[in-house]
Amino acid sequence: MAPKRVDRAARREEILGAAVRVFARKGFAASRIEDVAAAAGIGKGSVYLYFASREALLTAAFEELASTSADILREARADSRPALDRLAALVHAVLRSMAQRPELSRILLDLWSASRGGEGLPLDMGAVYADYRAAVAELLREAATEGAVRPEVGTRHATVVVAAVEGCLLQWLVDPRLPLIELADPIVSICLDGVRLGATR
Amino acid sequence: MAPKRVDRAARREEILGAAVRVFARKGFAASRIEDVAAAAGIGKGSVYLYFASREALLTAAFEELASTSADILREARADSRPALDRLAALVHAVLRSMAQRPELSRILLDLWSASRGGEGLPLDMGAVYADYRAAVAELLREAATEGAVRPEVGTRHATVVVAAVEGCLLQWLVDPRLPLIELADPIVSICLDGVRLGATR
Amino acid sequence: MAPKRVDRAARREEILGAAVRVFARKGFAASRIEDVAAAAGIGKGSVYLYFASREALLTAAFEELASTSADILREARADSRPALDRLAALVHAVLRSMAQRPELSRILLDLWSASRGGEGLPLDMGAVYADYRAAVAELLREAATEGAVRPEVGTRHATVVVAAVEGCLLQWLVDPRLPLIELADPIVSICLDGVRLGATR
Amino acid sequence: MAPKRVDRAARREEILGAAVRVFARKGFAASRIEDVAAAAGIGKGSVYLYFASREALLTAAFEELASTSADILREARADSRPALDRLAALVHAVLRSMAQRPELSRILLDLWSASRGGEGLPLDMGAVYADYRAAVAELLREAATEGAVRPEVGTRHATVVVAAVEGCLLQWLVDPRLPLIELADPIVSICLDGVRLGATR
DNA sequence: AATGAATGAGGCTTCATTCAT
DNA sequence: CATGAATGAAGCCTCATTCAT
């Protein structure tokens, strides 16, 4: 009756953590269930007590990332500063969050690949980015209301802002020497003010 | 003897084209050599007369993409217009090139995944992006010389410009409903002028 | 201490009953210890407190069937009517017994399979049928003594009588729509009198 | 184009033959694909070039047996002798056929088990016995027309005749020392004339 | 060159059994 | 006694690669 020694959810998290480490290092395709079990310090079969299949581990990692994203977006919405400040904060929050959990972030490489339309896993990074775009578009709309951005700014601009963030992430993932955190300011700066001389002010 | 060379190369291209179609649809991980052979209309064993291994097919697709990138960059360098015009042209060229070959583009999802550090395939998307960044940085430098961009603009800004392009590509890949081509203008517009009101001029 | 014996035996019977239900439905090969435990309303590990192994459950089911057979044969021997009446009673008793416990009967399908020569389980349906044949042969011998059957009737005829019974059982098992009980009379009728016109009297 | 060295059907038969030998010896449940491959003198994976799964091998064995049955029934129907002679011939043919291919016959033990209703393999021994019953019933009907059997003889008697045959087979399978072939005459004799004194003539 | 039959290493998953609580 | 989490041996099946024709 009383949860054994380790409660189910905690053990599940342990295994997922191990899976994330393994996937981050070798990639999902090259990661064996046995690797994950070994990384978690348990037997191969035990993984199946907590996850239905190897793919379920990737799905769970996706859900963790998606949930992190949702948290960040929720906070951005709860924020009450001027819209552009909140946009800047959002950009920083995303990059900081990724930089803080580099192993989870590397899973993105596999999640993108697995998000290839239709038949694959129940895993849709497209939806995550749609959420980001919606949030950024809303912020830009508010900023327009506040008279802070040009009025023709719309959904496509939101897409580009999200792109700047995710594109930096991408470059960092394929070349971890890039200073991810330090890209936050240039992203904000460019997205707000561009690079053209005299553009600011 | 000589004519064989041509045939051989042509056949190799056919097979690679088939592989790209298959990889684009199912992803590299789920693509079997037999699928590729069937798509190319040849026997399974024949693939090995032209490619050393299954992974060599992915590597070849990478090389095709990398070579396309190199071509685009070469053209950007050969261009003699003002730097910012060339930058805009580069952005358009990249997106147009991707939109024109959507199947090859989808391979990116697998190439990113395979570019994960060290031990994997001899395939480095990081280097491709480094080239892009260098090219963009050079254009920005020139633009600064021409007095067209703010003088503090540097490598990190180049990274963000590349990010905006690749980030749009990414969003399009995980959700092909996005109008990739139509994102070129917003990318250029934002990267040059930002979104802030009064930012332009 | 003593009372525990009773409890223990009762619990063992409960588990065996659950096992029989499960085996009857899914077959022994497809039945998992966990299925049996669930059907018995106990934990998986507890099964092992009463049975040494999964196979021991099948062996126990066999023993129950064999013991039922032995009871029926014992009663047939204790009977004091004319031999052919006792033979008819025996046939009815066997079919009735099976029809009354259809789940236990279905285990026969697995017991036959497991009775395949030597190396398998310690479980020998051949011996059960040998007992049946011996009993029927004895009845036929008595009937001959009583002048009720043709004198050349012997062991092989006993085999055929047993076959008629078991063959009906078999057909019923692979097609439960057959009216098992109603086959008892035709079995007796045929085995005693055949089907030929004018055969009787 | 030209079939390789060994044509597909022949190779398939070789493998099926090996599977039958293995299944006959160890039972289907205990037979590993690797055992079958070894018995066929080929590699494990090659089995899958000819059979979709381990179960497909059992299904194929079933089909072979069912087809043998169908052949025997076809011949019985083509026969033009008096119905009871044809019935006797049918009984002999079935037992002879089984005795001639004892390994294929032993598969029956697994086929019965697998015929357990509903969810299992696409394999229905019940249908095979229904065919037998129909054929025997038809023969009995004809015999009645010919005035050779008692007029009340019907479907249930057919079931008992089939039972006598299959029941002998069963006893032989669980105890191969039984002289299967020599049971044909007693089966015919009993089913036609019973055992009761004065029953014949 | 081209083929596709053959191979067998490898990986996922299942599940009987054990054992700490 | 009872439990069910943990284990790892075992087996099915896939598929990249080879090679005889």
mmCIF file of C-alpha atoms in Angstrom, chain C residues 106 109 112 163-179 183, chain D residues 61-62 65-70 72-73 77 87 90 94-95 97-98 104-117 123-140 154-173 180:
data_model
loop_
_atom_site.group_PDB
_atom_site.id
_atom_site.type_symbol
_atom_site.label_atom_id
_atom_site.label_comp_id
_atom_site.label_asym_id
_atom_site.label_seq_id
_atom_site.Cartn_x
_atom_site.Cartn_y
_atom_site.Cartn_z
ATOM 1 C CA ARG C 106 -10.393 -27.351 -22.205
ATOM 2 C CA LEU C 109 -5.988 -29.352 -25.355
ATOM 3 C CA TRP C 112 -2.427 -33.528 -24.988
ATOM 4 C CA ALA C 163 -11.602 -43.421 -28.873
ATOM 5 C CA ALA C 164 -15.289 -42.820 -29.510
ATOM 6 C CA VAL C 165 -15.554 -41.028 -26.193
ATOM 7 C CA GLU C 166 -12.343 -39.040 -26.429
ATOM 8 C CA GLY C 167 -12.922 -38.277 -30.076
ATOM 9 C CA CYS C 168 -16.280 -36.731 -29.252
ATOM 10 C CA LEU C 169 -14.628 -34.759 -26.523
ATOM 11 C CA LEU C 170 -12.012 -33.573 -28.973
ATOM 12 C CA GLN C 171 -14.560 -32.449 -31.518
ATOM 13 C CA TRP C 172 -16.445 -30.637 -28.796
ATOM 14 C CA LEU C 173 -13.308 -28.913 -27.605
ATOM 15 C CA VAL C 174 -12.413 -27.560 -31.005
ATOM 16 C CA ASP C 175 -16.056 -26.694 -31.674
ATOM 17 C CA PRO C 176 -18.033 -26.137 -28.476
ATOM 18 C CA ARG C 177 -21.281 -25.924 -30.377
ATOM 19 C CA LEU C 178 -21.352 -29.705 -30.486
ATOM 20 C CA PRO C 179 -23.878 -31.148 -27.993
ATOM 21 C CA LEU C 183 -23.391 -37.771 -27.941
ATOM 22 C CA ALA D 61 1.584 -27.183 -41.348
ATOM 23 C CA PHE D 62 -2.100 -26.949 -40.596
ATOM 24 C CA LEU D 65 -2.804 -31.404 -42.965
ATOM 25 C CA ALA D 66 -6.092 -29.834 -43.934
ATOM 26 C CA SER D 67 -5.236 -30.297 -47.564
ATOM 27 C CA THR D 68 -4.399 -33.955 -46.954
ATOM 28 C CA SER D 69 -7.783 -34.334 -45.302
ATOM 29 C CA ALA D 70 -9.487 -32.662 -48.183
ATOM 30 C CA ILE D 72 -8.917 -38.036 -48.657
ATOM 31 C CA LEU D 73 -12.472 -36.754 -48.531
ATOM 32 C CA ARG D 77 -16.601 -38.951 -52.669
ATOM 33 C CA LEU D 87 -16.826 -45.551 -45.234
ATOM 34 C CA LEU D 90 -12.223 -43.711 -45.622
ATOM 35 C CA VAL D 94 -7.223 -41.578 -42.749
ATOM 36 C CA LEU D 95 -5.266 -43.828 -40.444
ATOM 37 C CA SER D 97 -2.263 -41.325 -44.145
ATOM 38 C CA MET D 98 -1.465 -40.397 -40.559
ATOM 39 C CA LEU D 104 3.067 -34.254 -39.579
ATOM 40 C CA SER D 105 0.521 -36.109 -37.489
ATOM 41 C CA ARG D 106 2.167 -35.126 -34.250
ATOM 42 C CA ILE D 107 1.590 -31.529 -35.168
ATOM 43 C CA LEU D 108 -2.054 -32.280 -34.503
ATOM 44 C CA LEU D 109 -1.311 -32.016 -30.816
ATOM 45 C CA ASP D 110 -0.369 -28.390 -31.334
ATOM 46 C CA LEU D 111 -3.084 -27.703 -33.861
ATOM 47 C CA TRP D 112 -5.746 -28.867 -31.463
ATOM 48 C CA SER D 113 -4.339 -26.627 -28.821
ATOM 49 C CA ALA D 114 -4.113 -23.704 -31.214
ATOM 50 C CA SER D 115 -7.666 -24.259 -32.420
ATOM 51 C CA ARG D 116 -8.970 -23.100 -29.086
ATOM 52 C CA GLY D 117 -11.696 -20.717 -30.217
ATOM 53 C CA LEU D 123 -6.373 -22.144 -37.968
ATOM 54 C CA ASP D 124 -9.511 -24.083 -37.358
ATOM 55 C CA MET D 125 -9.397 -27.808 -36.783
ATOM 56 C CA GLY D 126 -13.082 -27.604 -35.968
ATOM 57 C CA ALA D 127 -13.758 -26.905 -39.633
ATOM 58 C CA VAL D 128 -11.715 -29.914 -40.642
ATOM 59 C CA TYR D 129 -13.776 -32.159 -38.401
ATOM 60 C CA ALA D 130 -16.970 -30.573 -39.608
ATOM 61 C CA ASP D 131 -15.930 -31.619 -43.106
ATOM 62 C CA TYR D 132 -15.254 -35.144 -41.929
ATOM 63 C CA ARG D 133 -18.603 -35.308 -40.197
ATOM 64 C CA ALA D 134 -20.378 -34.029 -43.254
ATOM 65 C CA ALA D 135 -18.702 -36.633 -45.439
ATOM 66 C CA VAL D 136 -19.452 -39.463 -43.048
ATOM 67 C CA ALA D 137 -23.016 -38.273 -42.603
ATOM 68 C CA GLU D 138 -23.442 -38.256 -46.356
ATOM 69 C CA LEU D 139 -22.062 -41.789 -46.590
ATOM 70 C CA LEU D 140 -24.425 -42.924 -43.855
ATOM 71 C CA GLY D 154 -27.822 -39.492 -38.526
ATOM 72 C CA THR D 155 -25.434 -36.672 -37.829
ATOM 73 C CA ARG D 156 -24.612 -37.752 -34.323
ATOM 74 C CA HIS D 157 -23.665 -41.161 -35.501
ATOM 75 C CA ALA D 158 -21.382 -39.515 -38.013
ATOM 76 C CA THR D 159 -19.818 -37.604 -35.171
ATOM 77 C CA VAL D 160 -19.204 -40.842 -33.325
ATOM 78 C CA VAL D 161 -17.594 -42.471 -36.334
ATOM 79 C CA VAL D 162 -15.282 -39.511 -36.763
ATOM 80 C CA ALA D 163 -14.664 -39.648 -33.037
ATOM 81 C CA ALA D 164 -13.635 -43.285 -33.209
ATOM 82 C CA VAL D 165 -11.042 -42.428 -35.830
ATOM 83 C CA GLU D 166 -9.737 -39.257 -34.226
ATOM 84 C CA GLY D 167 -9.853 -40.805 -30.791
ATOM 85 C CA CYS D 168 -7.607 -43.601 -31.951
ATOM 86 C CA LEU D 169 -5.303 -41.074 -33.486
ATOM 87 C CA LEU D 170 -5.244 -39.196 -30.228
ATOM 88 C CA GLN D 171 -4.391 -42.249 -28.189
ATOM 89 C CA TRP D 172 -1.647 -43.101 -30.654
ATOM 90 C CA LEU D 173 -0.227 -39.608 -30.481
ATOM 91 C CA LEU D 180 -2.544 -47.284 -35.236
#
